[in-house]
CSV table of C-alpha atoms in Angstrom, one decimal:
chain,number,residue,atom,x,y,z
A,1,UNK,CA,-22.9,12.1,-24.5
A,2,UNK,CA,-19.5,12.9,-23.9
A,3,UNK,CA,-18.2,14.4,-20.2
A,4,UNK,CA,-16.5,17.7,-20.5
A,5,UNK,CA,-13.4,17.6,-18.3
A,6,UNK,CA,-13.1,21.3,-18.5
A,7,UNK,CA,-16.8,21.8,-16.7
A,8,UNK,CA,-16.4,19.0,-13.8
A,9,UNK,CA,-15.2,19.7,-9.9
A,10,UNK,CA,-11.9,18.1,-8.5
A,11,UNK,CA,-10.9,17.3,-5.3
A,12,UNK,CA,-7.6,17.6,-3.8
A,13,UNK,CA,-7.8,13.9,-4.0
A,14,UNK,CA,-8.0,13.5,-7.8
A,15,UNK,CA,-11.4,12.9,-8.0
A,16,UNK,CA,-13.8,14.4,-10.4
A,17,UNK,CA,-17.3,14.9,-9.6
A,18,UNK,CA,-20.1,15.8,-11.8
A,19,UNK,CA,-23.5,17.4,-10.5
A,20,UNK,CA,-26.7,16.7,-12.2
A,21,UNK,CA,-30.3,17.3,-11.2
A,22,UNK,CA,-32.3,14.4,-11.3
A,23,UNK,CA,-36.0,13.7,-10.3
A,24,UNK,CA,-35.5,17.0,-8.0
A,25,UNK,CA,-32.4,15.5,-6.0
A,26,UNK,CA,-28.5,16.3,-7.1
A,27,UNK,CA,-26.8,13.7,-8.5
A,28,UNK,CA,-22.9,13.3,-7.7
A,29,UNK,CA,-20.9,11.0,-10.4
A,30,UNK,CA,-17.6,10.1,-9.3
A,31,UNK,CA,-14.3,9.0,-10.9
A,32,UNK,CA,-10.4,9.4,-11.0
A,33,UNK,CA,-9.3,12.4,-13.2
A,34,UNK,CA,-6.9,11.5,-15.8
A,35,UNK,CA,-4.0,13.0,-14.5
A,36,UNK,CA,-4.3,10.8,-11.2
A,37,UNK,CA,-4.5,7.6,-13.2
A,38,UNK,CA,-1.5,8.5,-15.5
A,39,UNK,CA,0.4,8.6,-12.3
A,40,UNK,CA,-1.4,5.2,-10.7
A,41,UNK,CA,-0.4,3.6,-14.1
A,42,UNK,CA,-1.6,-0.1,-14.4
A,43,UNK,CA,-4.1,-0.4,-11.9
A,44,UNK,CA,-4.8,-3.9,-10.7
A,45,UNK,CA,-8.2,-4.1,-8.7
A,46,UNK,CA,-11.2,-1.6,-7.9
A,47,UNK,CA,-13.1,-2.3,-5.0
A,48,UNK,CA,-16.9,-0.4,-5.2
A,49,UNK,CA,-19.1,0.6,-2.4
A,50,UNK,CA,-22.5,-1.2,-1.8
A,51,UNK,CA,-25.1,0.2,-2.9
A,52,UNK,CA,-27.3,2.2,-0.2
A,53,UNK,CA,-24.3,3.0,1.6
A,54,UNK,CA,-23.9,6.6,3.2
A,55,UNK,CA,-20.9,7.7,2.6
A,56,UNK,CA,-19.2,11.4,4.4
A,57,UNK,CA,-17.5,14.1,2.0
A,58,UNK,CA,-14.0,13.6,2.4
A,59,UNK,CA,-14.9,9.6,3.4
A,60,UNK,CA,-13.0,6.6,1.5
A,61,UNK,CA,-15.6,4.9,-1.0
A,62,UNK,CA,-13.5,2.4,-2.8
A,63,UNK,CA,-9.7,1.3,-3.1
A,64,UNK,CA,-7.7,0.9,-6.0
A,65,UNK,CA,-4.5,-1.4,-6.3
A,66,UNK,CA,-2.0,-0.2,-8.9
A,67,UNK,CA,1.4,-2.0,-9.2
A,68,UNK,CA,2.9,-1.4,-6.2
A,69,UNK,CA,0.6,0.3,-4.0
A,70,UNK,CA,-3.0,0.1,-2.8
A,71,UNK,CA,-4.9,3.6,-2.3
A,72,UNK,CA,-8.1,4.6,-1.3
A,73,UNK,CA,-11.0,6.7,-3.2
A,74,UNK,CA,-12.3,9.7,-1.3
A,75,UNK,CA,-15.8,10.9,-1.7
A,76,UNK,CA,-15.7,14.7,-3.0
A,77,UNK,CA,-19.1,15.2,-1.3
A,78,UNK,CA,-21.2,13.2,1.2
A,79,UNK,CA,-24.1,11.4,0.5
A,80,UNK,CA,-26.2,7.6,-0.3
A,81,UNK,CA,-24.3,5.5,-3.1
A,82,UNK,CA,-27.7,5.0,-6.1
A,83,UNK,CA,-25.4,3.6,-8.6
A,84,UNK,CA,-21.8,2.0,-9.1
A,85,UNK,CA,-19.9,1.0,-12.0
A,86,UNK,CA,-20.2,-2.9,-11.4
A,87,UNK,CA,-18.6,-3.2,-15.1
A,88,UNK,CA,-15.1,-0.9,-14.3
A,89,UNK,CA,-13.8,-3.7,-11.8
A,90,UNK,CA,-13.3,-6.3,-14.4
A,91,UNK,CA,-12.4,-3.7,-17.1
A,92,UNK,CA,-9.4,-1.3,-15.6
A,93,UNK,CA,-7.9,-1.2,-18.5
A,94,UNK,CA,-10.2,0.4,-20.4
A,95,UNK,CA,-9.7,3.5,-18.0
A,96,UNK,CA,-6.7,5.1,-18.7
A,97,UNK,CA,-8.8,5.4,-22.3
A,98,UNK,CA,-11.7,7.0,-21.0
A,99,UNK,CA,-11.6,8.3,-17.3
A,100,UNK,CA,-14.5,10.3,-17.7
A,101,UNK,CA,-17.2,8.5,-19.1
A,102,UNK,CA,-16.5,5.0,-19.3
A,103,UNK,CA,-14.4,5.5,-16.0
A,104,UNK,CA,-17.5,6.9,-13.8
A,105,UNK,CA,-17.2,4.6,-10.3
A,106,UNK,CA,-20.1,6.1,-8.2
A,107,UNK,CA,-23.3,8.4,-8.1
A,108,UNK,CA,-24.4,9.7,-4.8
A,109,UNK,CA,-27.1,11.4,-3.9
A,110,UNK,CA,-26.2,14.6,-2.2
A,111,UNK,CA,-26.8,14.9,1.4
A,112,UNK,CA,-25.1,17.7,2.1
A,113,UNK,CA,-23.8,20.6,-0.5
A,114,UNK,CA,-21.5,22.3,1.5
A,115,UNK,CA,-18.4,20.4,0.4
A,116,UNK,CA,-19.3,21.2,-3.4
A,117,UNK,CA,-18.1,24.5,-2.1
A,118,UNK,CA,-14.4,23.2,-1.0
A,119,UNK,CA,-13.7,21.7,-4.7
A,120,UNK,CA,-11.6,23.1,-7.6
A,121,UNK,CA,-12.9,23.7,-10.5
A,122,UNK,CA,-11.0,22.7,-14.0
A,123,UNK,CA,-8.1,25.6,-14.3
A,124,UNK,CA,-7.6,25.5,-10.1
A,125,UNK,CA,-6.9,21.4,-10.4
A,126,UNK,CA,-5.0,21.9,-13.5
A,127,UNK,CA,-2.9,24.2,-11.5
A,128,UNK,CA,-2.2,21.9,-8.7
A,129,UNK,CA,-1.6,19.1,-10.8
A,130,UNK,CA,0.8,21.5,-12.8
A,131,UNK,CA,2.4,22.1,-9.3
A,132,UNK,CA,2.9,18.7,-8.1
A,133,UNK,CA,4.9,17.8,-10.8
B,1,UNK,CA,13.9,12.0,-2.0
B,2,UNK,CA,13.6,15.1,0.0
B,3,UNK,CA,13.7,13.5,4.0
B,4,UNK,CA,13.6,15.2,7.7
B,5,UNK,CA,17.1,14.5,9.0
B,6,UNK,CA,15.8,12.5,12.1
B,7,UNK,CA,14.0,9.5,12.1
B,8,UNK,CA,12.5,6.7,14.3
B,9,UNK,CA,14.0,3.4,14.7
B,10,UNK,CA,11.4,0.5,16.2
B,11,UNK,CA,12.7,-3.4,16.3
B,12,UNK,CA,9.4,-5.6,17.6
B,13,UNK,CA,10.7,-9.4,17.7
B,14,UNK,CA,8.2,-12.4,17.9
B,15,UNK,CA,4.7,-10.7,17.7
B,16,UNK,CA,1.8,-12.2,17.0
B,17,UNK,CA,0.1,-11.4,13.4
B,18,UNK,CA,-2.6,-9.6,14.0
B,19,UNK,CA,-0.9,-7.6,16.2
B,20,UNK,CA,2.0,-6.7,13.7
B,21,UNK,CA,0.1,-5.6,10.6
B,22,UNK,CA,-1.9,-3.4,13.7
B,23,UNK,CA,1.1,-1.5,14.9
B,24,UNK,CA,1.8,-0.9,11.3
B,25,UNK,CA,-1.3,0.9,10.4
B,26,UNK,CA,-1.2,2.7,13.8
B,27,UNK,CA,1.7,4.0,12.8
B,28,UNK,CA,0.7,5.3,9.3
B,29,UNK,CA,-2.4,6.9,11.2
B,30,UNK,CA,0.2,9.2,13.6
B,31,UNK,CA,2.3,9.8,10.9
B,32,UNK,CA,-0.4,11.5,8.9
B,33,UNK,CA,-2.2,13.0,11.5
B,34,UNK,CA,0.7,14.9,12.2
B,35,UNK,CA,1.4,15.7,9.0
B,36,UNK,CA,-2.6,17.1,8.9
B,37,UNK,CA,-1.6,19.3,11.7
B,38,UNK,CA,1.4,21.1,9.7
B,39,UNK,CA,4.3,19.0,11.5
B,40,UNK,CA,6.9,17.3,10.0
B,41,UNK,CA,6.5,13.8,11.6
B,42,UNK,CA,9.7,11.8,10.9
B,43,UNK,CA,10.6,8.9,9.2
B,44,UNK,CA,9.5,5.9,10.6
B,45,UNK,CA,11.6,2.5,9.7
B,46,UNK,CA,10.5,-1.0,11.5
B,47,UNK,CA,11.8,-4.5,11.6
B,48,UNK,CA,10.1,-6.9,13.1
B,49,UNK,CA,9.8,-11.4,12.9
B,50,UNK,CA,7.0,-13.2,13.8
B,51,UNK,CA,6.1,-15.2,16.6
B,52,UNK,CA,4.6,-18.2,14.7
B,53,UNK,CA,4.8,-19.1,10.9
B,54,UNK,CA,2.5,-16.9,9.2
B,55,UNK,CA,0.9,-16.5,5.7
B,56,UNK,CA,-0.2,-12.9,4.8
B,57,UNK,CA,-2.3,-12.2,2.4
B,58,UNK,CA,-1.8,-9.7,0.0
B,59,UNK,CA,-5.2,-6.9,1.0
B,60,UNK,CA,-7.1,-7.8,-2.4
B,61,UNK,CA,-6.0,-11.6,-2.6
B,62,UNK,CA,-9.0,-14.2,-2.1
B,63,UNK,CA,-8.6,-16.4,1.0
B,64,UNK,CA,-9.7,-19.0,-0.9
B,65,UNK,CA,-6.7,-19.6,-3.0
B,66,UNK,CA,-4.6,-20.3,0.2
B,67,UNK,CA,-3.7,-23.2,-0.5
B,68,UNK,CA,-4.3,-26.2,2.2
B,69,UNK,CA,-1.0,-26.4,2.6
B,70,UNK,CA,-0.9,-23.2,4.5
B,71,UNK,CA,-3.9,-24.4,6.7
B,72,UNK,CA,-1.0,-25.3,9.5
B,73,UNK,CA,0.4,-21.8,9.8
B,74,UNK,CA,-0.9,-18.4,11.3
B,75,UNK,CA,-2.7,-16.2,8.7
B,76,UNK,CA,-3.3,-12.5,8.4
B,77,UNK,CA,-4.7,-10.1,5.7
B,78,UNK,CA,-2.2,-7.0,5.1
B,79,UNK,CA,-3.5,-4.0,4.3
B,80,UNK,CA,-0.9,-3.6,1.6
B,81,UNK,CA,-1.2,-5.3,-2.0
B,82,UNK,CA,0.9,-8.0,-3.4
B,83,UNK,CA,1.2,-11.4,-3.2
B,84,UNK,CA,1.0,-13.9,0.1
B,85,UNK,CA,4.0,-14.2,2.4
B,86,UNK,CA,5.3,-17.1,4.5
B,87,UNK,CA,6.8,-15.4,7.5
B,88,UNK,CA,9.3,-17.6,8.7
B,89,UNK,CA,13.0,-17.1,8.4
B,90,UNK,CA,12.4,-13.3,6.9
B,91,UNK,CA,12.7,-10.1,7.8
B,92,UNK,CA,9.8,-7.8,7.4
B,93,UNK,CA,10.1,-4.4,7.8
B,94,UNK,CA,7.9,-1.4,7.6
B,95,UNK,CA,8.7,2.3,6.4
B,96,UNK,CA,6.2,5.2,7.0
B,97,UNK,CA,6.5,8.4,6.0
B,98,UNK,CA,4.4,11.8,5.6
B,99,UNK,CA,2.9,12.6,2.6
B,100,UNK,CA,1.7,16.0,0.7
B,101,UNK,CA,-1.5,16.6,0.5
B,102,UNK,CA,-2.8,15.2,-3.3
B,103,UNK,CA,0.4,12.9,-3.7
B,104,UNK,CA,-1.0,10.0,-5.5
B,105,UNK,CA,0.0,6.2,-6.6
B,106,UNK,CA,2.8,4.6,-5.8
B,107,UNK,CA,6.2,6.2,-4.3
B,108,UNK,CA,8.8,4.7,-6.6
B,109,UNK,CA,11.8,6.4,-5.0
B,110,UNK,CA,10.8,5.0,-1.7
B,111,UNK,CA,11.3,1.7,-2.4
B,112,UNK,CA,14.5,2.2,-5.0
B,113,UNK,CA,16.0,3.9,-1.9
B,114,UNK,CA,15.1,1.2,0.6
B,115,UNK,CA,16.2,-1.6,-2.3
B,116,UNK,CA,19.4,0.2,-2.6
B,117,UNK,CA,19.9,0.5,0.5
B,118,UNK,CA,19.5,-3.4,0.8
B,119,UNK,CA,21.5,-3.6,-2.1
B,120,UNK,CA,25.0,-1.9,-0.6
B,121,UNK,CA,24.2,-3.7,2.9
B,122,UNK,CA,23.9,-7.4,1.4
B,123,UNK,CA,27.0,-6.4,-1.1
B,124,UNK,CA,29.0,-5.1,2.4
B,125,UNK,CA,28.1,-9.2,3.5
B,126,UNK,CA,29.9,-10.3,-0.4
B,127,UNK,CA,26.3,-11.3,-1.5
B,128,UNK,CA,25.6,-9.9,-5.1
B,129,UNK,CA,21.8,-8.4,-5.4
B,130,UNK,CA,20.2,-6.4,-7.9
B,131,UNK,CA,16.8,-5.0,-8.8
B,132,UNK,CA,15.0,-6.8,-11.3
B,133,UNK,CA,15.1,-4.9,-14.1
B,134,UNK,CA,18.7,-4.7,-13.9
B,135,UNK,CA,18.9,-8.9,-13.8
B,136,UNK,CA,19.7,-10.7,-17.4
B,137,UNK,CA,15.9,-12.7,-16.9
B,138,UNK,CA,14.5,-9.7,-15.9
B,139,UNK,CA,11.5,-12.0,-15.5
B,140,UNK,CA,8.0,-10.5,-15.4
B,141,UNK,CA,4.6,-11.9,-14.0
B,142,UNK,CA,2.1,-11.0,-11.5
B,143,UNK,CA,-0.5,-13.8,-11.4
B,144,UNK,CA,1.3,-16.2,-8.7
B,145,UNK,CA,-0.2,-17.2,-5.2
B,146,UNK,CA,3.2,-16.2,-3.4
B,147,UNK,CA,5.0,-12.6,-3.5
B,148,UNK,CA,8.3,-14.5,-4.0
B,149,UNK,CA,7.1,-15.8,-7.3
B,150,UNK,CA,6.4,-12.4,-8.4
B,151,UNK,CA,8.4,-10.1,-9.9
B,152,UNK,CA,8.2,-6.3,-10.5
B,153,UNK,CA,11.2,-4.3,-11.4
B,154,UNK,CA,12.0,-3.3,-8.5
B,155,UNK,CA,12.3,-6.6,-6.6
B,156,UNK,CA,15.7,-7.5,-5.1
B,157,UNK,CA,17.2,-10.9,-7.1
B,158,UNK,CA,20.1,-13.1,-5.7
B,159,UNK,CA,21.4,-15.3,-8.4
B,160,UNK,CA,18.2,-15.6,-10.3
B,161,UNK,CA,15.5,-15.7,-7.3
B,162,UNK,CA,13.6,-12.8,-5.6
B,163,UNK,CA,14.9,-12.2,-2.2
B,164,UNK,CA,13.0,-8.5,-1.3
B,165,UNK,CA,9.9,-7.5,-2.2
B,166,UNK,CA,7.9,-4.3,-1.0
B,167,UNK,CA,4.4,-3.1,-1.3
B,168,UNK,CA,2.8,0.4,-0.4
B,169,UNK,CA,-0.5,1.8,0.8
B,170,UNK,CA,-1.4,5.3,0.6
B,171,UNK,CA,-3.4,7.2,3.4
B,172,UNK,CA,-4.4,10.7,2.7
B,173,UNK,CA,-0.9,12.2,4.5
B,174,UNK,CA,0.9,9.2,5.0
B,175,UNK,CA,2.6,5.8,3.0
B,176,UNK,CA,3.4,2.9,4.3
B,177,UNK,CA,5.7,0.5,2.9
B,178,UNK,CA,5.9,-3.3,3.8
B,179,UNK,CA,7.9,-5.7,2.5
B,180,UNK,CA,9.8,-8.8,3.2
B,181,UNK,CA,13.9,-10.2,2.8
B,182,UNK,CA,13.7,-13.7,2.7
B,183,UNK,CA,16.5,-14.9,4.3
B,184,UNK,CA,16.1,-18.9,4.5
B,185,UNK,CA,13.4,-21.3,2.8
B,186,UNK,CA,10.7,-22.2,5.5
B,187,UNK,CA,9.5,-25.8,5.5
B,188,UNK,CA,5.8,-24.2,4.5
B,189,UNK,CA,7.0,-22.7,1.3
B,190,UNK,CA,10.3,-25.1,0.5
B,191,UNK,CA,10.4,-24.2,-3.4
B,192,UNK,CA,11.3,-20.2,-2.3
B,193,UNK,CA,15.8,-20.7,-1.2
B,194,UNK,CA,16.6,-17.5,0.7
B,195,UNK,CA,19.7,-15.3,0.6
B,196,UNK,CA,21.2,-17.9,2.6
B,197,UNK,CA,20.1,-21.2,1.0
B,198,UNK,CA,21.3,-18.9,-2.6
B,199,UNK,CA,25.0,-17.7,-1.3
B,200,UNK,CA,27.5,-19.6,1.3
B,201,UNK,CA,27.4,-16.6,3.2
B,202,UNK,CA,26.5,-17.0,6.8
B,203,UNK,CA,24.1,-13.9,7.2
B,204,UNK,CA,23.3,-12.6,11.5
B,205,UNK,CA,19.8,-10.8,10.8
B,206,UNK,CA,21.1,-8.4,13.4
B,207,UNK,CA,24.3,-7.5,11.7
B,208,UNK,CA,22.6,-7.3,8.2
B,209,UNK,CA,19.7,-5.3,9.5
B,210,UNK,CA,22.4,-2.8,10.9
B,211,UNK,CA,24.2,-2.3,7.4
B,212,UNK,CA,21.0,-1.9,6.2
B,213,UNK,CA,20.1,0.8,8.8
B,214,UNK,CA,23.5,2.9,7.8
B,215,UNK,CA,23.1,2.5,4.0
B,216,UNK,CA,19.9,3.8,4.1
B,217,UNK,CA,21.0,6.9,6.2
B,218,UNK,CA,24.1,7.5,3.8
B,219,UNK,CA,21.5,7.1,1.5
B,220,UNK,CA,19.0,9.8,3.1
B,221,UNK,CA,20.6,11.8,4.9
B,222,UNK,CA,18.3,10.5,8.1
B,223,UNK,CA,19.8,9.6,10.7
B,224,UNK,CA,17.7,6.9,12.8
B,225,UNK,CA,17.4,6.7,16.2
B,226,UNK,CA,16.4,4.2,18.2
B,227,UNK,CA,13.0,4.6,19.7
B,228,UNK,CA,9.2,2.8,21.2
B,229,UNK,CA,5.6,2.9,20.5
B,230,UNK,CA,4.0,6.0,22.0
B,231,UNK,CA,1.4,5.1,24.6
B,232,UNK,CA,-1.1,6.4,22.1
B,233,UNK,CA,0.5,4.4,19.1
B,234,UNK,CA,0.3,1.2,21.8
B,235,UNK,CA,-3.5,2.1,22.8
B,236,UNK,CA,-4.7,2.2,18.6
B,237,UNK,CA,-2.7,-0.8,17.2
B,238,UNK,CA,-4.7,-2.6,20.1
B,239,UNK,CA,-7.9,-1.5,18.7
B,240,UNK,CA,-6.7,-2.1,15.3
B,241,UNK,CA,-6.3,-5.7,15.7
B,242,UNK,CA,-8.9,-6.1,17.6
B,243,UNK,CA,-11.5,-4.9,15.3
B,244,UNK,CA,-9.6,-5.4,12.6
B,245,UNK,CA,-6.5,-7.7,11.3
B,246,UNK,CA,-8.0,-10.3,14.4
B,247,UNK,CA,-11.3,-10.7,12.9
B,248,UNK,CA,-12.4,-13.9,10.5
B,249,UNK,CA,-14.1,-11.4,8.5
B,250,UNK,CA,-11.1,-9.3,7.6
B,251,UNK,CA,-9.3,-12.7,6.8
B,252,UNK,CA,-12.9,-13.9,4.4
B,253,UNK,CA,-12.8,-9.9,3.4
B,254,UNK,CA,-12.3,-11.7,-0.2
């Protein structure tokens, strides 16, 4: 099944989330939106969280080296790390293809739903993408 | 590059590793809590040698390709990317600046403006330097142990070897940009000639690192003024080292 771009939250930070219900708890899946990793170009390493790791909306839960400068990952929401992409370390390339399936990093599981309430949906990120040039 | 007009001007001689990468990040973390707040936090530029021989590692390099030949020398993990650097007979310098909120990846024009800027100064001494892509190799490659045997397009080359290199790291509101002008070879990395050992041109750091200074104001339009740690900048790069760029497991971090 193939992520719809359109129906995921953003972050100021780039980073997509999608919400899912699962066994009664919400489900964050994180990644890096397309537009941010056009503009990281070439990315060199990923470092993941550990798993079982509480991590704060707004937190850093990773890092990413492109040529030329390392940045960090901020979580869109807070809440325990279930899941990462061990695979997407040692296949970066493949990204750029497919940031939003292949390109998940993380799944939380929400502690707190307030901060689904600060993110942008689709046509607002589009917007300040479109304004940051 | 859009830049305040007035900027801060910080020369820290002889300190010890850990310490140096600290004040660094301390900076980065005033810088962009300003900028949080809604103030326009200026331009911060640093030079600054060390008081030992050191090896930095770039932040995502494995301490286990240091090579025993670097067992000798001081050693520190940057928080920057890159390759490892011999700190000897270089000049390091750091450059931090706000940023907007959602900027994201790397800020070329930061470091073709600081490049250029070398670029004019060295030319000012009668040395010839040019950006790598520019250069008739323009060599490429990534993989080596040592940020001098590198090469991205915008690293500084003096007749055929890299002399400058820079590396960034992004913080929600602020960047900070490192790098390194290799100005002699050091015993602990002999096969790397500086702009010195490359040119017959006898270069003062402190006369250089002035040109630099006014290049890069012509350049920017900011003009830099002399200046010292806050007492609260002092106070964090402290705890930064300590519990940080000090510890064995920030060195083993990979």
């Amino acid at each position: 099944m193939s992520r719809d771009k359109s129906k995921l939250l953003y972050a100021e930070t780039h980073e997509w989330v999608d919400v899912a219900e699962q066994d009664g708890q919400k489900i964050a899946t994180i990644g890096i939106s397309g537009f941010a990793l056009e503009q990281l170009n070439d990315l060199v390493y990923m470092e993941l969280p550990e798993v079982g790791k509480t991590i704060d909306a707004g937190e850093e839960f990773g890092e990413v080296e492109s040529v030329k400068a390392v940045s960090p990952l901020y979580s869109p929401v807070g809440g325990e790390v279930v899941e990462v992409h061990s695979e997407l370390p040692d296949n970066l390339e493949k990204l750029n293809d497919d940031p939003y399936d292949f390109g998940w990093i993380v799944k939380l599981k929400i502690n707190d739903e307030s901060a689904l309430g600060n993110l942008m949906d689709f046509a607002a990120y589009e917007k300040q993408c479109a304004e940051s040039g | 590059m859009t830049a305040p007009t007035a900027g801060r001007l910080l020369f820290h001689r002889d300190g010890q590793s850990a310490w140096n990468m600290a004040v660094d990040q301390a900076i980065a973390e005033s810088v962009g809590q300003a900028a949080a707040s809604g103030a326009a936090p200026p331009y911060t530029l640093r030079f600054y040698t060390w008081a030992e021989p050191t090896l930095s590692l770039g932040y995502f390099q494995s301490s286990s390709d240091a090579s025993p030949r670097f067992d000798r020398i001081r050693r520190v993990r940057r928080s920057t990317g890159g390759g490892a650097i011999v700190h000897h007979h270089e000049l390091t310098y750091s450059l931090t600046v706000p940023a907007r909120a959602g900027e994201h990846g790397a800020r070329t024009d930061l470091y073709r403006g600081f490049h250029a800027a070398v670029i004019n100064a060295l030319h000012r001494h009668g040395i010839d330097a040019r950006p790598n892509h520019l250069t008739p190799s323009n060599a490429d490659g990534n993989e080596a142990f040592l940020c001098f045997a590198r090469r991205t397009d915008e690293d500084l080359i003096v007749s055929g070897y890299k002399v400058l290199g820079s590396a960034q790291r992004r913080a929600k509101r602020s960047i900070l940009q490192h790098g390194s002008l290799l100005l002699r070879s050091s015993g602990h990395a002999s096969e790397l000639p500086g702009i010195v050992d490359l040119t017959s041109v006898s270069l003062q750091s402190d006369a250089l690192l002035n040109r630099i200074v006014d290049e890069f104001t012509a350049m920017t339009g900011v003009a830099f003024h002399r200046d010292a740690l806050s007492p609260e900048e002092q106070a964090r790069a402290e705890r930064i080292a300590e519990r940080r760029f000090n510890r064995d497991d920030w060195w083993q971090r990979r």
